XYZ file of C-alpha atoms in Angstrom:
485
model
C -4.152 29.022 -5.268
C -6.582 27.109 -3.090
C -6.303 23.358 -3.402
C -9.146 21.936 -5.532
C -9.777 19.008 -3.211
C -9.998 21.433 -0.305
C -12.641 23.487 -2.189
C -14.695 20.414 -3.053
C -14.951 19.195 0.542
C -15.303 22.579 2.223
C -17.788 24.051 -0.234
C -20.048 21.015 -0.100
C -20.076 21.108 3.697
C -20.839 24.832 3.796
C -23.706 24.373 1.367
C -25.364 22.079 3.908
C -24.795 24.670 6.614
C -26.275 27.409 4.370
C -29.420 25.333 3.750
C -29.902 24.873 7.494
C -29.435 28.605 8.019
C -32.170 29.295 5.459
C -34.613 27.185 7.482
C -33.873 29.501 10.386
C -34.493 32.547 8.195
C -37.909 31.197 7.144
C -38.853 30.645 10.788
C -37.651 34.141 11.667
C -39.625 35.659 8.772
C -42.808 33.915 9.900
C -42.235 35.028 13.494
C -41.610 38.658 12.436
C -44.750 38.608 10.292
C -46.774 37.249 13.203
C -45.458 39.934 15.572
C -46.190 42.705 13.078
C -49.708 41.371 12.717
C -50.177 41.258 16.467
C -48.953 44.845 16.869
C -51.153 46.068 14.034
C -48.414 46.992 11.580
C -49.942 47.480 8.165
C -48.014 45.246 5.709
C -48.879 43.210 2.609
C -48.880 39.951 4.535
C -50.015 37.872 1.578
C -47.016 38.988 -0.468
C -44.609 38.403 2.410
C -46.047 34.934 3.100
C -45.903 34.152 -0.622
C -42.190 35.021 -0.633
C -41.702 32.901 2.489
C -43.493 29.993 0.816
C -41.305 30.383 -2.275
C -38.159 30.323 -0.111
C -39.444 27.190 1.619
C -40.086 25.422 -1.694
C -36.707 26.117 -3.295
C -34.849 25.449 -0.022
C -36.585 22.064 0.187
C -35.380 21.353 -3.349
C -31.822 22.380 -2.423
C -31.993 20.176 0.685
C -33.139 17.075 -1.212
C -30.489 17.612 -3.890
C -27.792 18.018 -1.270
C -28.806 14.798 0.499
C -28.811 12.880 -2.792
C -25.261 14.043 -3.606
C -24.182 13.273 -0.044
C -25.444 9.677 -0.345
C -23.564 9.174 -3.632
C -20.407 10.495 -2.004
C -19.184 12.181 -5.214
C -18.356 15.893 -4.888
C -17.384 18.158 -7.764
C -16.108 21.663 -7.112
C -17.781 23.157 -10.179
C -21.163 21.680 -9.193
C -20.859 22.945 -5.647
C -19.920 26.442 -6.855
C -22.807 26.452 -9.298
C -25.196 25.391 -6.522
C -23.779 28.079 -4.200
C -24.204 30.805 -6.839
C -27.735 29.613 -7.589
C -28.751 29.606 -3.923
C -27.301 33.054 -3.211
C -28.962 34.507 -6.331
C -32.299 32.982 -5.297
C -31.878 34.459 -1.827
C -31.068 37.896 -3.258
C -34.237 37.776 -5.370
C -36.338 36.642 -2.400
C -34.716 39.218 -0.126
C -35.425 41.975 -2.648
C -39.085 40.902 -2.718
C -39.171 41.037 1.106
C -37.570 44.508 0.979
C -40.214 45.652 -1.508
C -43.134 44.315 0.559
C -41.612 45.573 3.796
C -41.114 49.271 3.045
C -38.632 49.477 0.178
C -35.783 51.853 0.935
C -36.902 52.025 4.599
C -36.885 48.227 5.138
C -34.418 47.044 7.852
C -34.035 43.733 5.982
C -31.567 45.604 3.765
C -28.923 44.491 6.264
C -29.481 40.907 5.125
C -27.678 41.829 1.884
C -24.570 42.273 4.000
C -25.094 38.889 5.655
C -25.232 37.187 2.272
C -22.062 38.968 1.223
C -20.269 37.404 4.178
C -21.803 34.007 3.383
C -20.691 34.372 -0.231
C -17.156 35.163 0.937
C -17.098 31.870 2.826
C -18.363 29.846 -0.124
C -17.204 31.500 -3.350
C -14.075 32.851 -4.948
C -13.373 36.559 -4.758
C -14.548 37.491 -8.331
C -17.800 35.600 -7.740
C -18.369 37.446 -4.462
C -17.910 40.803 -6.211
C -20.334 39.757 -8.955
C -22.907 38.633 -6.385
C -22.525 41.899 -4.425
C -23.046 43.942 -7.599
C -26.104 41.835 -8.450
C -27.601 42.452 -4.971
C -27.023 46.206 -5.192
C -28.602 46.392 -8.654
C -31.664 44.492 -7.408
C -32.089 46.884 -4.491
C -31.531 49.927 -6.669
C -34.041 48.642 -9.250
C -36.768 48.178 -6.638
C -36.331 51.610 -5.020
C -36.178 53.338 -8.437
C -39.279 51.503 -9.656
C -41.073 52.547 -6.456
C -39.761 56.097 -6.871
C -41.187 56.319 -10.385
C -44.473 54.657 -9.389
C -43.973 51.541 -11.507
C -44.166 49.408 -8.353
C -46.407 50.250 -5.400
C -44.681 51.331 -2.205
C -45.688 49.625 1.023
C -44.996 52.033 3.852
C -43.923 50.844 7.280
C -45.565 52.851 10.097
C -45.491 56.647 9.860
C -42.135 57.051 8.099
C -43.644 59.353 5.500
C -42.901 59.587 1.771
C -39.111 59.356 2.076
C -39.080 56.825 -0.771
C -39.971 59.796 -3.042
C -36.896 61.754 -1.999
C -34.121 61.361 -4.562
C -31.515 62.555 -2.079
C -32.674 60.059 0.509
C -32.618 57.213 -2.015
C -29.164 58.310 -3.188
C -27.846 58.464 0.391
C -29.214 55.031 1.334
C -28.016 53.503 -1.943
C -24.558 55.040 -1.619
C -24.301 53.882 1.979
C -25.348 50.392 0.963
C -22.885 50.359 -1.943
C -19.972 51.573 0.181
C -20.821 49.108 2.937
C -21.157 46.270 0.434
C -17.824 47.074 -1.235
C -16.004 47.500 2.055
C -17.429 44.299 3.467
C -16.694 42.340 0.286
C -13.124 43.602 0.212
C -12.398 42.874 3.864
C -14.270 39.584 4.183
C -13.057 38.122 0.896
C -9.465 39.169 1.644
C -9.592 37.594 5.111
C -11.326 34.429 3.923
C -9.002 34.087 0.924
C -5.987 34.411 3.190
C -7.412 31.782 5.539
C -8.094 29.489 2.592
C -4.571 29.909 1.273
C -3.108 29.175 4.686
C -5.311 26.152 5.174
C -4.436 24.917 1.683
C -0.731 25.298 2.469
C -1.259 23.400 5.712
C -3.097 20.678 3.796
C -0.308 20.458 1.231
C 2.325 20.431 3.968
C 0.406 17.684 5.756
C 0.228 15.629 2.562
C 3.942 16.186 1.972
C 4.661 15.182 5.571
C 2.604 12.017 5.164
C 4.514 11.187 1.972
C 7.842 11.829 3.687
C 6.710 9.669 6.602
C 5.695 6.897 4.211
C 9.021 7.156 2.381
C 10.875 7.110 5.695
C 8.950 4.051 6.810
C 9.775 2.298 3.532
C 13.433 3.294 3.897
C 13.478 1.995 7.476
C 11.879 -1.248 6.350
C 14.476 -1.638 3.606
C 17.216 -0.752 6.081
C 16.013 -3.428 8.494
C 15.956 -5.940 5.670
C 19.488 -4.976 4.595
C 20.602 -5.118 8.219
C 19.307 -8.654 8.601
C 20.890 -9.604 5.289
C 24.153 -8.122 6.515
C 23.876 -10.087 9.760
C 23.264 -13.218 7.731
C 26.238 -12.404 5.504
C 28.414 -11.872 8.576
C 27.261 -15.206 9.912
C 28.133 -16.822 6.606
C 31.551 -15.148 6.676
C 32.156 -16.564 10.138
C 30.851 -19.929 8.984
C 33.169 -19.771 5.999
C 36.160 -19.110 8.211
C 35.107 -21.907 10.544
C 34.595 -24.194 7.565
C 38.070 -23.369 6.255
C 39.567 -24.310 9.616
C 37.415 -27.429 9.787
C 38.445 -28.416 6.282
C 42.104 -28.134 7.220
C 41.672 -30.017 10.523
C 39.385 -32.692 9.113
C 41.035 -33.219 5.718
C 44.390 -34.153 7.282
C 43.033 -37.093 9.318
C 40.703 -38.010 6.449
C 43.674 -38.258 4.085
C 45.493 -40.271 6.731
C 42.525 -42.621 7.070
C 42.118 -42.915 3.290
C 45.784 -43.781 2.905
C 45.594 -46.354 5.674
C 42.433 -47.796 4.158
C 44.264 -48.430 0.900
C 47.115 -50.140 2.826
C 44.573 -52.116 4.849
C 42.842 -53.216 1.661
C 46.073 -54.374 0.098
C 46.990 -56.133 3.358
C 43.650 -57.922 3.440
C 44.161 -59.067 -0.159
C 47.467 -60.640 0.916
C 46.241 -62.042 4.228
C 42.957 -63.579 3.145
C 44.486 -66.621 1.314
C 46.497 -67.469 4.452
C 43.478 -67.010 6.706
C 41.385 -69.094 4.308
C 43.759 -72.052 4.666
C 43.755 -71.607 8.453
C 39.937 -71.569 8.497
C 39.839 -74.770 6.449
C 42.079 -76.462 9.020
C 40.068 -75.102 11.946
C 36.313 -75.134 11.108
C 35.318 -73.259 14.295
C 37.665 -70.354 13.609
C 36.125 -66.897 14.414
C 37.195 -63.327 13.723
C 35.798 -60.496 15.925
C 33.285 -62.980 17.382
C 31.997 -63.688 13.868
C 32.263 -67.014 12.131
C 34.922 -66.800 9.500
C 32.554 -67.365 6.499
C 30.430 -64.385 7.631
C 33.530 -62.267 8.203
C 34.957 -63.341 4.821
C 31.711 -62.415 3.052
C 31.398 -58.896 4.525
C 34.952 -57.666 5.080
C 35.319 -56.240 1.568
C 32.000 -54.401 1.880
C 32.996 -53.011 5.278
C 36.269 -51.688 3.931
C 34.499 -50.178 0.900
C 31.884 -48.494 3.101
C 34.596 -47.027 5.301
C 36.406 -45.653 2.264
C 33.150 -44.229 0.837
C 32.402 -42.647 4.214
C 35.697 -40.794 4.246
C 35.002 -39.523 0.709
C 31.546 -38.353 1.791
C 32.994 -36.490 4.785
C 35.468 -34.718 2.497
C 32.681 -33.810 0.043
C 30.459 -32.419 2.811
C 33.284 -30.267 4.184
C 34.080 -28.980 0.693
C 30.378 -28.230 -0.025
C 29.949 -26.468 3.312
C 33.005 -24.348 2.655
C 31.768 -23.464 -0.817
C 28.246 -22.723 0.477
C 29.356 -20.348 3.235
C 32.515 -18.860 1.825
C 32.972 -15.069 2.025
C 32.722 -13.519 -1.413
C 31.294 -10.530 -3.199
C 27.903 -11.143 -4.840
C 29.430 -11.556 -8.303
C 27.170 -12.926 -11.000
C 29.863 -13.339 -13.636
C 31.234 -16.816 -12.875
C 29.819 -19.764 -14.837
C 27.839 -22.004 -12.502
C 26.794 -25.609 -13.067
C 23.251 -25.696 -11.701
C 23.228 -29.493 -11.555
C 26.363 -29.424 -9.419
C 24.781 -26.824 -7.111
C 21.730 -29.075 -6.728
C 23.926 -32.044 -5.796
C 25.930 -30.025 -3.278
C 22.764 -28.624 -1.712
C 21.240 -32.089 -1.401
C 24.324 -33.294 0.440
C 24.163 -30.345 2.826
C 20.504 -30.897 3.756
C 20.603 -34.692 3.590
C 19.828 -35.058 7.288
C 16.838 -32.702 6.932
C 15.237 -34.432 3.956
C 16.330 -38.055 4.418
C 12.909 -39.146 5.745
C 11.291 -38.112 2.453
C 11.594 -39.520 -1.029
C 13.767 -37.308 -3.230
C 13.427 -37.518 -7.007
C 16.061 -35.813 -9.163
C 15.653 -35.336 -12.905
C 18.691 -33.312 -13.930
C 19.340 -32.413 -17.560
C 22.890 -33.658 -18.341
C 23.221 -31.118 -21.184
C 22.238 -28.189 -19.025
C 24.186 -25.029 -19.989
C 25.991 -23.123 -17.276
C 24.528 -19.923 -15.891
C 26.352 -16.722 -14.891
C 26.370 -16.136 -11.165
C 27.668 -17.026 -7.749
C 27.661 -20.726 -6.889
C 27.435 -20.042 -3.156
C 24.500 -17.619 -3.540
C 22.576 -19.979 -5.805
C 23.329 -22.760 -3.328
C 21.781 -20.661 -0.573
C 18.582 -20.336 -2.603
C 18.375 -24.084 -3.300
C 19.109 -24.998 0.322
C 16.467 -22.540 1.611
C 13.822 -23.992 -0.694
C 14.739 -27.592 0.110
C 14.461 -26.864 3.837
C 11.087 -25.150 3.296
C 9.859 -28.177 1.320
C 11.008 -30.577 4.050
C 9.355 -28.469 6.770
C 6.141 -28.290 4.748
C 6.072 -32.104 4.495
C 6.662 -32.477 8.221
C 6.492 -36.060 9.478
C 4.278 -37.486 6.741
C 5.491 -40.863 5.510
C 4.614 -40.349 1.835
C 6.440 -37.014 1.451
C 8.066 -36.469 -1.945
C 10.489 -33.753 -3.031
C 11.203 -33.455 -6.753
C 14.014 -31.495 -8.384
C 14.114 -30.996 -12.143
C 16.481 -28.948 -14.275
C 15.747 -28.086 -17.888
C 16.405 -25.596 -20.673
C 13.498 -23.676 -22.164
C 12.955 -22.754 -25.813
C 14.319 -19.259 -25.072
C 17.544 -20.741 -23.701
C 16.772 -19.909 -20.063
C 17.808 -22.499 -17.499
C 15.157 -23.591 -15.007
C 15.112 -25.477 -11.727
C 11.814 -26.758 -10.326
C 11.541 -27.753 -6.670
C 8.207 -29.419 -5.933
C 6.691 -31.100 -2.892
C 3.384 -32.794 -2.162
C 2.864 -30.888 1.088
C -0.249 -29.047 2.285
C 0.193 -26.137 -0.154
C -0.435 -22.447 0.498
C -3.392 -20.106 0.461
C -3.631 -17.271 -2.054
C -2.939 -14.740 0.696
C 0.263 -16.516 1.753
C 1.431 -16.745 -1.875
C 0.962 -13.013 -2.369
C 3.135 -12.224 0.669
C 5.588 -15.100 0.301
C 8.570 -12.904 -0.593
C 7.747 -9.994 1.745
C 10.488 -9.313 4.306
C 9.635 -10.534 7.837
C 6.548 -12.439 6.656
C 6.562 -15.987 8.018
C 4.103 -18.749 8.814
C 6.561 -20.315 11.285
C 6.529 -17.789 14.131
C 6.201 -20.554 16.731
C 9.342 -22.266 15.462
C 11.411 -19.072 15.420
C 11.016 -18.142 11.758
C 11.952 -14.535 10.928
C 10.532 -14.370 7.405
C 13.851 -13.544 5.749
C 14.752 -16.810 3.958
C 12.609 -16.435 0.857
C 12.964 -12.644 0.889
C 16.748 -13.001 0.690
C 16.369 -15.766 -1.905
C 14.185 -13.468 -4.008
C 16.854 -10.758 -3.856
C 19.552 -13.236 -4.922
C 17.466 -14.421 -7.879
C 16.901 -10.824 -8.980
C 20.649 -10.110 -8.702
C 21.148 -12.954 -11.194
C 18.569 -11.451 -13.606
C 16.436 -14.465 -12.839
C 12.849 -15.004 -11.825
C 11.005 -17.148 -9.311
C 7.455 -18.395 -9.735
C 5.204 -20.117 -7.213
C 2.432 -22.545 -8.039
C 0.641 -23.852 -4.984
C -2.723 -25.406 -4.272
C -4.120 -26.319 -0.893
C -3.926 -30.061 -0.317
C -1.833 -30.691 -3.455
C 1.570 -29.172 -2.781
C 3.855 -26.383 -3.955
C 6.143 -25.948 -6.936
C 8.800 -23.233 -7.099
C 10.408 -22.565 -10.461
C 13.721 -20.717 -10.582
C 14.696 -19.404 -14.002
C 18.090 -18.002 -15.006
C 19.589 -16.646 -18.229
C 22.373 -18.840 -19.673
C 26.011 -17.783 -19.652
C 26.817 -15.587 -22.653
C 29.441 -17.929 -23.977
C 26.843 -20.696 -24.023
C 23.766 -18.631 -24.877
C 21.654 -19.162 -27.911
């Protein structure tokens, strides 16, 4: 079967070509009439010119209709086929009139029936071509029979004699025309139909190839995304191993320092009364180039800060190890979202310390099923994006809020008062390799990977951003089953 879209486009184009060809026929008819008149051929010129004028009028109508449809740009196969049938039928009627006025059975314009058969084969389906050929033959046969019986006058061409009154001559010409018509219809329609079928198959194969190419491109794009995710995972695995080694190497001296700090604190508690009495006896007494009262006032704070610093170092190493540890993307472990927020804030402290950070964490927040390290990656990525959006502005604010919705879903909102995003950027925010930070080396994978992690946790991520006002990202997760509503 010929593809319908192929028929619509091809048939409409061939109709325009057919209309142009008819203009040429009208010019040829006028030229032939003029030559016959110049050479003194006796013909009913008024009738022939009337037929030519009729052809001109209906061809003008076909031309205007075709242009109107072409401007609208809407093509329908059934309309084009109806127009083609109408035009060919009109031409057969006009051609039969020309045959009648130009000598009837002796008219050489009979060959134009064959031309229209070939044109019909190019424009119509095979059954329609056969019907049109039969219609043309019946028109010709009707005219010659009506002339034979004297119903219509016969216009002789030259000195051909009364051959139109010979039944055998009419039968021979009619049979020859019928055989020629049938043979031509069979051969031309078979050839054209085969060409149409082949072209339709080529069109379908081309469409299939385009679809395969599109699918392959999508697969390659997904493969590149997975490859980059794998590279990132490998980096995290290496970071996890490095963090494990760092934790072991750092925790030992940290524990040593913490133990010594406790001993030093106890020693200071025992030594200070003795030093106090010495300072009373020697008013100018100094410790580490500081007057003793200043040293006495700040020594406890110094020791406390040192102890707190060692605890912070241990926490950072533990958070880094947890963030980058090698693990399968399991979403079955219960995760404390508030704890993940705190760990992420400690990891990016140096990145966001110039901005004001506001945390409103729900203390009764239920746990969510998932991977603490993966969720930490999402929070860290969004905190870094918020800090980079704020840049060096002095009034930058980053807000983090956790809450539980009426449906039991757990939400985390990360908001900033940065420049915001355009609608176009928001629509492509989670597309792989889309980034607005090309100059700073951005690859456009951070939020794409984050989006994939959220989806793996059956969660959702929403973006609300307005230019000049800032951006709010809302992460939503289902609660753990044991704690669900």
